[in-house]
Short mmCIF file of C-alpha atoms and ligand atoms in Angstrom, two decimals:
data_model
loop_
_atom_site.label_atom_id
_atom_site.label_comp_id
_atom_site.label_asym_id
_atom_site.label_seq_id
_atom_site.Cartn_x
_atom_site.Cartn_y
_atom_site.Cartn_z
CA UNK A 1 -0.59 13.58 22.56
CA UNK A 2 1.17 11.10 24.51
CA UNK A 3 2.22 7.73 23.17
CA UNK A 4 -0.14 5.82 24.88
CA UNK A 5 -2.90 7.81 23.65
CA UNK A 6 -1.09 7.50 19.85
CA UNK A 7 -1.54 3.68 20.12
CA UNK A 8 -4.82 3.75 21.97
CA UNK A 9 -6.29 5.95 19.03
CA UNK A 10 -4.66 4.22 16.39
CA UNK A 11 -5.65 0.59 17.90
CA UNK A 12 -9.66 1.79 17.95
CA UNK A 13 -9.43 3.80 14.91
CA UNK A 14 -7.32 2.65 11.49
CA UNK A 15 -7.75 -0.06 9.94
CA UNK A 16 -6.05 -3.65 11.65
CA UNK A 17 -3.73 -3.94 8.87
CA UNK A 18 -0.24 -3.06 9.93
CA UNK A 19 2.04 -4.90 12.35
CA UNK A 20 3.01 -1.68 13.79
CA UNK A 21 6.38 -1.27 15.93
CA UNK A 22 6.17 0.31 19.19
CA UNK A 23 7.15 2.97 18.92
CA UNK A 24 5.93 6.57 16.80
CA UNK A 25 8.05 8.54 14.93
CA UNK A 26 8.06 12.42 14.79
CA UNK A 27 10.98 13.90 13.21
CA UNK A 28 13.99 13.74 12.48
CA UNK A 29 17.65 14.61 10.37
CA UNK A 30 19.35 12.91 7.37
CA UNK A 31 19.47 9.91 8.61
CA UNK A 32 18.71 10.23 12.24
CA UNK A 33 15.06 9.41 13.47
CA UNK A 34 13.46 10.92 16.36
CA UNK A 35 10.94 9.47 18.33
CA UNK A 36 8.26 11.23 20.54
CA UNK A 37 9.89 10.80 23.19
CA UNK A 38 12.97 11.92 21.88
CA UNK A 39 14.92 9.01 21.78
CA UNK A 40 17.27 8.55 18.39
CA UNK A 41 17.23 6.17 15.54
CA UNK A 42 19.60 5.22 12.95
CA UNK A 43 17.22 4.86 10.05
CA UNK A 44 18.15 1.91 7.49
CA UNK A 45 14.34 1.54 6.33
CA UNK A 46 13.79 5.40 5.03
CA UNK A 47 9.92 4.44 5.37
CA UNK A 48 10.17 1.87 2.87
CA UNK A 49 12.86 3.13 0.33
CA UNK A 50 11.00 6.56 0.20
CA UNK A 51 12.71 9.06 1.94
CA UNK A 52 15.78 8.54 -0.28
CA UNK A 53 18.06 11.50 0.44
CA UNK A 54 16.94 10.90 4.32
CA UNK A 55 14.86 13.55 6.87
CA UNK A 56 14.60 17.40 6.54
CA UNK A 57 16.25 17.29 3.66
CA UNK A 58 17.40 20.92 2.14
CA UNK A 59 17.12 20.29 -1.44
CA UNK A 60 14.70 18.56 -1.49
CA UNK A 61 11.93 20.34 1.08
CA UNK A 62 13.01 23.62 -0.83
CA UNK A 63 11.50 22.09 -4.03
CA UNK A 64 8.21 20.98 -2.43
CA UNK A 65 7.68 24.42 -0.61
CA UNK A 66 8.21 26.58 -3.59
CA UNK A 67 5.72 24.70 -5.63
CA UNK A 68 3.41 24.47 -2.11
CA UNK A 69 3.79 27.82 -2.65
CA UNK A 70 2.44 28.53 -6.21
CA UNK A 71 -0.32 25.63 -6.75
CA UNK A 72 -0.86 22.77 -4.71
CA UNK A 73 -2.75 20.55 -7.53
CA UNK A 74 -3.84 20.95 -10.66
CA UNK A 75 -5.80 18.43 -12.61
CA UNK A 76 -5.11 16.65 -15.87
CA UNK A 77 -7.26 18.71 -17.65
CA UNK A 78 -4.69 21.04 -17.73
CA UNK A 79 -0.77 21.56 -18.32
CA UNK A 80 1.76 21.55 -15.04
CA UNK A 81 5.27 22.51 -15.65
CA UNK A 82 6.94 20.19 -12.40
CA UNK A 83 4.92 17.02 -14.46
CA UNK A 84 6.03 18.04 -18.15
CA UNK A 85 9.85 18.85 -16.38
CA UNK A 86 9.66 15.28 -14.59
CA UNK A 87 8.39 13.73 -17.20
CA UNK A 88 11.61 14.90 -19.58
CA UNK A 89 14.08 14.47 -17.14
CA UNK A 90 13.01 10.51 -16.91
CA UNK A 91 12.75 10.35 -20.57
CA UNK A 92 15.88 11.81 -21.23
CA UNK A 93 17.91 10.07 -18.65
CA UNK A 94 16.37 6.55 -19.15
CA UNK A 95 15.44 6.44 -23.05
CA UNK A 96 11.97 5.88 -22.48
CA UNK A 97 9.46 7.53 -24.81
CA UNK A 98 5.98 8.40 -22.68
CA UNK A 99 5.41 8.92 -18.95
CA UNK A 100 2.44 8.25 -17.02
CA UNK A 101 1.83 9.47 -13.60
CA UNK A 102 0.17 7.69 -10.53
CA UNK A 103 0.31 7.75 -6.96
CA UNK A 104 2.02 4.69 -5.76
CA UNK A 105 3.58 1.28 -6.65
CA UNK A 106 0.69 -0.26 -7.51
CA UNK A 107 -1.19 2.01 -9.88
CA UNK A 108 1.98 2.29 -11.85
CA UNK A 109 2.03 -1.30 -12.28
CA UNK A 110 -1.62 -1.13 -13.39
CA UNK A 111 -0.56 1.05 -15.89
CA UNK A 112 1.86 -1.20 -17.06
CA UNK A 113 -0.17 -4.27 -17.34
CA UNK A 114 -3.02 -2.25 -19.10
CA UNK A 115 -1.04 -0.87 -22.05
CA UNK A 116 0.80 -4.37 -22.00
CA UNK A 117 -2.84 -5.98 -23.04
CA UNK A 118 -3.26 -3.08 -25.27
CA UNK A 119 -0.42 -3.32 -27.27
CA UNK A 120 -1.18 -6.24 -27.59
CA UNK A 121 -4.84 -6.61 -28.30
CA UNK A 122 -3.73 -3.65 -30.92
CA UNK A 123 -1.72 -5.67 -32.85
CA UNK A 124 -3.07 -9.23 -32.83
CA UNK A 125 -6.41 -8.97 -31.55
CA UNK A 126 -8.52 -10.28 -28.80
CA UNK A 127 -6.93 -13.02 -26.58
CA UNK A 128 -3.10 -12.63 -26.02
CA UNK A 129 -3.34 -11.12 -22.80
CA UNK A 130 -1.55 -13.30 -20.30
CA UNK A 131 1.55 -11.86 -18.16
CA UNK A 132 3.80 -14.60 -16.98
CA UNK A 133 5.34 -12.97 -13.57
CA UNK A 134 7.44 -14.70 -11.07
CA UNK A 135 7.57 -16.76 -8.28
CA UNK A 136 8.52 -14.52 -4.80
CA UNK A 137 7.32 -11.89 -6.47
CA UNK A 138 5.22 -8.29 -5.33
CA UNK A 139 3.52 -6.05 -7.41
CA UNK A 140 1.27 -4.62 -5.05
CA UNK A 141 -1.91 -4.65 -3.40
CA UNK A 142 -4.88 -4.05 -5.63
CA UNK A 143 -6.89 -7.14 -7.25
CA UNK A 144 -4.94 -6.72 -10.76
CA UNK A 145 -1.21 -6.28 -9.04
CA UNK A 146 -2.49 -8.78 -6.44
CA UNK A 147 -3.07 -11.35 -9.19
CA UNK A 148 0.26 -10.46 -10.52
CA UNK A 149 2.41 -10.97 -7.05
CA UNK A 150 3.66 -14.69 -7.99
CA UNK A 151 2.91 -15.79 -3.59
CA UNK A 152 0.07 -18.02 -2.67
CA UNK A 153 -0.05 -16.19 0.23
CA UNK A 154 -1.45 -13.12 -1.46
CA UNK A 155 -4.08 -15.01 -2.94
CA UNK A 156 -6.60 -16.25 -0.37
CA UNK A 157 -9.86 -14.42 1.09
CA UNK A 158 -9.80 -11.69 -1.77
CA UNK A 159 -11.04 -13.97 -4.96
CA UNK A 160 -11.91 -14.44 -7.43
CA UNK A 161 -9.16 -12.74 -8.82
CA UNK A 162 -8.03 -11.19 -12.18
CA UNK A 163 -7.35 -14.10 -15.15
CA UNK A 164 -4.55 -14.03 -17.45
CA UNK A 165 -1.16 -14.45 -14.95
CA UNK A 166 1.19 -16.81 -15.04
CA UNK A 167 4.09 -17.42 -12.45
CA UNK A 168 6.99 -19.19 -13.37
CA UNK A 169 10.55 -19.69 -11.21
CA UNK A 170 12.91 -17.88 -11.94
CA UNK A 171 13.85 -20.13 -14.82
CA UNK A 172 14.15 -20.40 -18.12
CA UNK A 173 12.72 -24.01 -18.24
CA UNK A 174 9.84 -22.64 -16.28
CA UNK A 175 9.49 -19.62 -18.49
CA UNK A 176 8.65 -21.68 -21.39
CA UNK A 177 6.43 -24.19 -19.55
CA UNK A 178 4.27 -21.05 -18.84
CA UNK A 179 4.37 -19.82 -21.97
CA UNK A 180 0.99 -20.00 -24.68
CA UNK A 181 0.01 -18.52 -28.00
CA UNK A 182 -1.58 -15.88 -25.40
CA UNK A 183 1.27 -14.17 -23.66
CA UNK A 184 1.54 -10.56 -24.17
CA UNK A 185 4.09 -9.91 -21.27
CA UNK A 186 6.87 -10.65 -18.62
CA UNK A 187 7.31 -8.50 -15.69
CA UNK A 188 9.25 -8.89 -12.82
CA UNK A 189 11.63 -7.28 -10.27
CA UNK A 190 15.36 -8.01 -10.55
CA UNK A 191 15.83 -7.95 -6.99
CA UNK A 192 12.75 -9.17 -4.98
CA UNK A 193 12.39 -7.18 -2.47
CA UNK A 194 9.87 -7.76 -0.12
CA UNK A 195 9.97 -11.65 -0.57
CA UNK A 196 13.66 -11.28 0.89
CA UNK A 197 16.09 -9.23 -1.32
CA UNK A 198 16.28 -12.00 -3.17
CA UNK A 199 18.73 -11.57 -6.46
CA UNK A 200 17.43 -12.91 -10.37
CA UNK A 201 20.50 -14.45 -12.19
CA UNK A 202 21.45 -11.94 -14.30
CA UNK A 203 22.84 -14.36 -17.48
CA UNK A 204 18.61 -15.40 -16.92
CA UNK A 205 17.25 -12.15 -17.43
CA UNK A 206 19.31 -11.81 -20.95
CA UNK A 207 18.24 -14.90 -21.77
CA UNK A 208 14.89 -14.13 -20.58
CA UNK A 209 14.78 -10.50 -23.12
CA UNK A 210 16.06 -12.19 -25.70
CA UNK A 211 13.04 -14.64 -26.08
CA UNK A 212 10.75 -11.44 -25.08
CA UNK A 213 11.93 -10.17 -27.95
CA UNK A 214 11.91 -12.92 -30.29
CA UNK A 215 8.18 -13.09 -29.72
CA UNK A 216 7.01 -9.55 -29.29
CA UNK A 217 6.48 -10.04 -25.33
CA UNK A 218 6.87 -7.09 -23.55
CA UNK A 219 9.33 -6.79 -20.90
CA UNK A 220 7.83 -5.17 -17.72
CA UNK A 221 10.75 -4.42 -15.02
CA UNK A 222 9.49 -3.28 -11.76
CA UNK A 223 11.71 -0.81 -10.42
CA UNK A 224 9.36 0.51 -7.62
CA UNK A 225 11.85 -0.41 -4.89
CA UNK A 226 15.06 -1.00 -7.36
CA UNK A 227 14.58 1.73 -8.90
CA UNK A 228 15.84 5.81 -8.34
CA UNK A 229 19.38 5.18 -7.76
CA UNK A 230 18.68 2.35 -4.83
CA UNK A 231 20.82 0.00 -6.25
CA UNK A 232 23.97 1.93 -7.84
CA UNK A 233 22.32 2.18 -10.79
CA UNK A 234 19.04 4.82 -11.74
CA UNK A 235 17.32 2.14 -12.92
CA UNK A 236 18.62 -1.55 -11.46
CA UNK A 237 18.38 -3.04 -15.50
CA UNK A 238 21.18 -1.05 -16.26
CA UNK A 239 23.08 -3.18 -14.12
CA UNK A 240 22.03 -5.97 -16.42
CA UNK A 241 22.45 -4.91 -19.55
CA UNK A 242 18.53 -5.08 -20.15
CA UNK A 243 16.51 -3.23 -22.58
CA UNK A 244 12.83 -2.97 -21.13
CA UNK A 245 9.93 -1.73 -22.85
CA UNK A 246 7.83 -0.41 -19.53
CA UNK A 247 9.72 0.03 -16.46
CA UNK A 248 7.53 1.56 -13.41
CA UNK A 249 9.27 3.05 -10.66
CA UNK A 250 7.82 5.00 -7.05
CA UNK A 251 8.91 4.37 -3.42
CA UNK A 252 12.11 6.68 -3.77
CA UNK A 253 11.07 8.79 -6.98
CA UNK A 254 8.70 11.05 -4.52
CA UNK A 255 11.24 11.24 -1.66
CA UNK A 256 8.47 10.94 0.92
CA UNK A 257 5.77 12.27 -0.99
CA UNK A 258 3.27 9.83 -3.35
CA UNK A 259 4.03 9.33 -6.76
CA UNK A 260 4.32 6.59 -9.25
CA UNK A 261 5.72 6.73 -12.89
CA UNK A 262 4.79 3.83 -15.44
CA UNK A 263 7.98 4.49 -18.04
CA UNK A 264 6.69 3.64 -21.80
CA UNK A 265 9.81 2.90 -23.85
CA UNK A 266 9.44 2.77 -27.96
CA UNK A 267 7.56 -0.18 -28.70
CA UNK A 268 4.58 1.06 -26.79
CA UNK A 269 5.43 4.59 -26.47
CA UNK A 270 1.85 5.26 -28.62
CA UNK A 271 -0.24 2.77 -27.04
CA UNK A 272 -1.59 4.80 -25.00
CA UNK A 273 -3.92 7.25 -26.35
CA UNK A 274 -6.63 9.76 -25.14
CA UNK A 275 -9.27 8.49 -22.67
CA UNK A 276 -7.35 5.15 -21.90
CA UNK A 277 -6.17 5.93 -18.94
CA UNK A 278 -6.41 8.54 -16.44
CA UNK A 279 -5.79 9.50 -12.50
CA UNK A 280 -7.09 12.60 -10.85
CA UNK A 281 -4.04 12.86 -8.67
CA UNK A 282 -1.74 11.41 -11.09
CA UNK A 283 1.18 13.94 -11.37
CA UNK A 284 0.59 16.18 -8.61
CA UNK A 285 2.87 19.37 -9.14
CA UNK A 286 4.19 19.38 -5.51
CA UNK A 287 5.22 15.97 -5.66
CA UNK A 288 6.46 16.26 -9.04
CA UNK A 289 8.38 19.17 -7.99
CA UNK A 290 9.82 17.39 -5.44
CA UNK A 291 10.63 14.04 -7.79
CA UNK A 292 12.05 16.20 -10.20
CA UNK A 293 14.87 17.49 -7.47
CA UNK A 294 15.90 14.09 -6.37
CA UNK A 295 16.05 12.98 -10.37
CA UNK A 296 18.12 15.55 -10.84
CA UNK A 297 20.92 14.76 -8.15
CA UNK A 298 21.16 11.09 -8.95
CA UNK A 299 24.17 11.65 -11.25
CA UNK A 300 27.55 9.02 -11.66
CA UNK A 301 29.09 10.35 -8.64
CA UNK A 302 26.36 9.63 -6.20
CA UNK A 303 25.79 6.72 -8.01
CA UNK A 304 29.32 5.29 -7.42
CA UNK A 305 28.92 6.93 -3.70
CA UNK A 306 26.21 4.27 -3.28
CA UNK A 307 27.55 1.07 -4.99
CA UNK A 308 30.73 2.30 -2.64
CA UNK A 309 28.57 2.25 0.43
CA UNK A 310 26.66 -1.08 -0.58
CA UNK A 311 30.16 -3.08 -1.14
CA UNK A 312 30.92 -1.45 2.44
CA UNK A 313 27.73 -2.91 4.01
CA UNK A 314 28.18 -5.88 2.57
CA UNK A 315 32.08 -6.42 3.61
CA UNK A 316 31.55 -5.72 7.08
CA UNK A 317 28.01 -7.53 7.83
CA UNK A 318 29.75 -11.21 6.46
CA UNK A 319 32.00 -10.45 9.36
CA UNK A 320 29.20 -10.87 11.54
CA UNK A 321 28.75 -14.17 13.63
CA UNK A 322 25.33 -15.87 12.57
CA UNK A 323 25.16 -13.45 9.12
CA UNK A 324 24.77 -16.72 6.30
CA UNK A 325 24.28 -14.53 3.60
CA UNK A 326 23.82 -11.05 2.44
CA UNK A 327 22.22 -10.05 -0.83
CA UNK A 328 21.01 -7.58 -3.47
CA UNK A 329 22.60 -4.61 -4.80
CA UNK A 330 23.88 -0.98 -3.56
CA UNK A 331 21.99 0.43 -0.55
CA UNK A 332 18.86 -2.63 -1.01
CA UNK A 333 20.49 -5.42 0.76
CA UNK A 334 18.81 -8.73 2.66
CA UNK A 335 20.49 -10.25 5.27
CA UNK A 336 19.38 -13.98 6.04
CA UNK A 337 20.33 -15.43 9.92
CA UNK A 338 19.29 -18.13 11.87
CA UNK A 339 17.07 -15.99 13.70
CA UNK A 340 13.57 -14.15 12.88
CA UNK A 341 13.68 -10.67 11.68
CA UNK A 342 11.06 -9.50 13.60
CA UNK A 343 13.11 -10.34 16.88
CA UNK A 344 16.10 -8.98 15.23
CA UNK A 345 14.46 -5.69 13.98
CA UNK A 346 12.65 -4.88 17.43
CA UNK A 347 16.28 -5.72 19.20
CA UNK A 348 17.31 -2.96 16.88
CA UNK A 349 14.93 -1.05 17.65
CA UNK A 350 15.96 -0.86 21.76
CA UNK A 351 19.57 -0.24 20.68
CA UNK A 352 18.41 2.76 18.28
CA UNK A 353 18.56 0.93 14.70
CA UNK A 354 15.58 0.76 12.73
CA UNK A 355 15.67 -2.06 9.75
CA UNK A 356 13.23 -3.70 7.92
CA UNK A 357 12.26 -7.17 7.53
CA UNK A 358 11.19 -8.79 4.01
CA UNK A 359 10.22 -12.50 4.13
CA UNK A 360 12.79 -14.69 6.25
CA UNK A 361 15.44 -12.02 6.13
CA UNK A 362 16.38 -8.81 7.32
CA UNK A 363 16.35 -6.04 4.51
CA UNK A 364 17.97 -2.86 4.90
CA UNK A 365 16.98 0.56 2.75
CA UNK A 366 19.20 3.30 4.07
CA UNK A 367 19.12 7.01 2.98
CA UNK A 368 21.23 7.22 -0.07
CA UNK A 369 23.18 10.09 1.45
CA UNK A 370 23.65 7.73 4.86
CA UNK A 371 27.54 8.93 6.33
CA UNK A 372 30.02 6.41 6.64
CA UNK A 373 30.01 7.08 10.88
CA UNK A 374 26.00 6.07 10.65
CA UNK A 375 26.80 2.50 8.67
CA UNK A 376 29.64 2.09 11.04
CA UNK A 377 26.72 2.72 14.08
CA UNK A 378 24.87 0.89 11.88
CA UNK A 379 27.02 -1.94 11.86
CA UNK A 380 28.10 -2.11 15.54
CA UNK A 381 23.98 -2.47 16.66
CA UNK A 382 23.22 -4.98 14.06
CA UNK A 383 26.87 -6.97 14.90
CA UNK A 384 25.49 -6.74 18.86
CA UNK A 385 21.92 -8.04 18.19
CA UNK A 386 22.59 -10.82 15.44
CA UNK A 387 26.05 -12.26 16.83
CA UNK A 388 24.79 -12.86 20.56
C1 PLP B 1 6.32 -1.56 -2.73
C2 PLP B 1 6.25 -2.24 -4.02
C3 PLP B 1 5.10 -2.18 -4.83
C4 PLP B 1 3.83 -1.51 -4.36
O1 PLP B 1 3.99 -0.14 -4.18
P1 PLP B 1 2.86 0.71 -3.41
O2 PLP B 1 3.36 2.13 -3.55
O3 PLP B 1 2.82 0.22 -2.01
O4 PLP B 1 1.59 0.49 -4.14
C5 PLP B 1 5.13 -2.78 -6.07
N1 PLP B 1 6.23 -3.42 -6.52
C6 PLP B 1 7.35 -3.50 -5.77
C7 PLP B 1 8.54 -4.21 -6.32
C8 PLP B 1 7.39 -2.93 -4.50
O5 PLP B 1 8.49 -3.04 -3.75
#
């Protein structure tokens, strides 16, 4: 198919929904994109923080092709060893009790605000079920995780939506002016991503857990873009010292296949019990398989590797004329300008550069394995579109 016929197909055909790029991708290598027309990409977006360890990668397409090659799904009626081994490996490595498995972002976070209203409702009763959330935030797309993003924007046409959120700055004043006799939860990101990269004060979120856990409130951290080694860290509240009890996680964990993971830690690690909850693709071996391979390399060394390669980033892109700030953490940084990030992104996009754009800034999501020559190419495109 030609391009032209791509976009005339896709323009009469999906769904309106996307502010789509112009151009369509095909294939590609680590962290080179190809195009259909065969013209080359640096990719700082890995489609949204999922393709973690980049394009065609070895390790990880050799874990999805020998499972491919046993059983492609299996049900939850039955036991899977890549879900049972996935499920382990994130239990071990994070402390975390339980694992349930979704598809995406968004059910993972419905997981976690369900057992947060069931923990609670177990142990006090009906009616503390409220979930203060933040400001900026983005928990996804589905009425629940809709009514938990903390933007007006995200709350018009779809109504009514679900009760029992409340969204407080990123305060501790306005913490405890949303707080009632019926909160059961806090969840939040510690970087938001799409609303800008835009970093939590981390002497906040301690003071934040410690009056979580003077009250029994569950703390929710949503690690769906943070999470999987993104930041430096596996999980980005290591960084802060921070002792959640449900952390969900996806983007990266599938390395370009779906998956989410809703993390129980020991407070609610029992909450949960049989016919609660359920998904029919929850788990799915190949992408489990496939989750369980990139787990597995995240170890100190790459982790280092990557707060190494953020601090790089970060160095260099202040040196650029018209860069006023540069935030988050690792290989998830925003960079705020004076000019829009569409313009900047599809200027990038003519040099060979694709970025992202969250909010008002630009936000950049690299493969983790990205080489030092592709940040410096990196570097040079982005210092020729934003400085001009
Ligand atoms: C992307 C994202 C989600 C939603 O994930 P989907 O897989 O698109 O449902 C939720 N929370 C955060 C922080 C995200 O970045």
């Amino acid at each position: 198919m030609s391009k032209a016929d791509i976009f005339a197909d896709d323009k009469e055909y999906v769904a309106n929904t996307y502010a789509r790029y112009n151009i369509a991708l095909s294939s590609g290598n680590g962290s080179k994109l190809t195009d259909i027309n065969g013209k080359e990409y640096i990719d700082c977006a890995t489609g949204i923080g999922v393709n973690i360890f980049g394009i065609n990668d070895e390790e990880w397409k050799r874990a999805v092709v020998a499972q491919i090659d046993k059983i492609q799904h299996v049900c939850n009626l039955y036991y899977s060893e890549p879900q049972a081994e996935l499920a382990k490996a994130l239990c071990v490595k994070t402390g975390a009790k339980k694992v349930f498995f979704a598809n995406s972002g968004a059910e993972a976070n419905e997981c976690a605000i369900k057992t947060a209203r069931k923990y609670s409702h177990d142990k006090y009763g009906e009616g503390r079920y409220e979930i203060i959330t933040l400001k900026n935030s983005f928990h996804g797309r589905t009425i629940a995780t809709l009514s938990a993003t903390g933007q007006d924007a995200f709350h018009k046409n779809f109504g009514p939506f679900l009760e029992g959120f409340r969204y407080a700055e990123a305060n501790m004043p306005s913490v405890l002016a949303n707080y009632t006799d019926k909160t059961c939860a806090v969840m939040l990101e510690t970087i938001q991503g799409e609303s800008g990269v835009l970093d939590l004060d981390g002497e906040f979120l301690k003071n934040l857990e410690k009056f979580a856990k003077e009250r029994d409130i569950l703390l929710i951290i949503d690690e769906v873009q943070t999470g999987n080694g993104r930041t430096g860290y596996l999980y980005s509240y290591e960084a802060f010292g921070l002792h959640p009890d449900i952390v969900t996680t996806a983007k990266g964990l599938g390395g370009g296949l779906p998956i989410g993971a809703c993390m129980l830690f020991e407070k609610c690690g029992k909450t949960l019990t049989f016919g609660d909850h359920g998904s029919t693709f929850g788990g799915n071996p190949v992408a489990c398989a496939g989750a369980l391979s990139i787990i597995n390399r995240i170890d100190n060394a790459l982790l280092l590797e990557v707060q190494g390669k953020g601090a790089y980033f970060k160095e260099n892109l202040l040196k650029i004329k018209h860069v006023d700030n540069v935030s988050g953490m690792g290989l998830m940084i925003g960079i705020s300008t004076n000019k829009p990030p569409r313009e900047i992104a599809e200027k990038c996009i003519q040099k060979g550069l694709i970025v992202l754009t969250a909010h008002n800034n630009v936000r950049l999501l690299p493969p983790l394995n990205i080489k030092k020559s592709e940040i410096d190419e990196a570097l040079k495109i982005l210092n020729e579109v934003i400085s001009q």
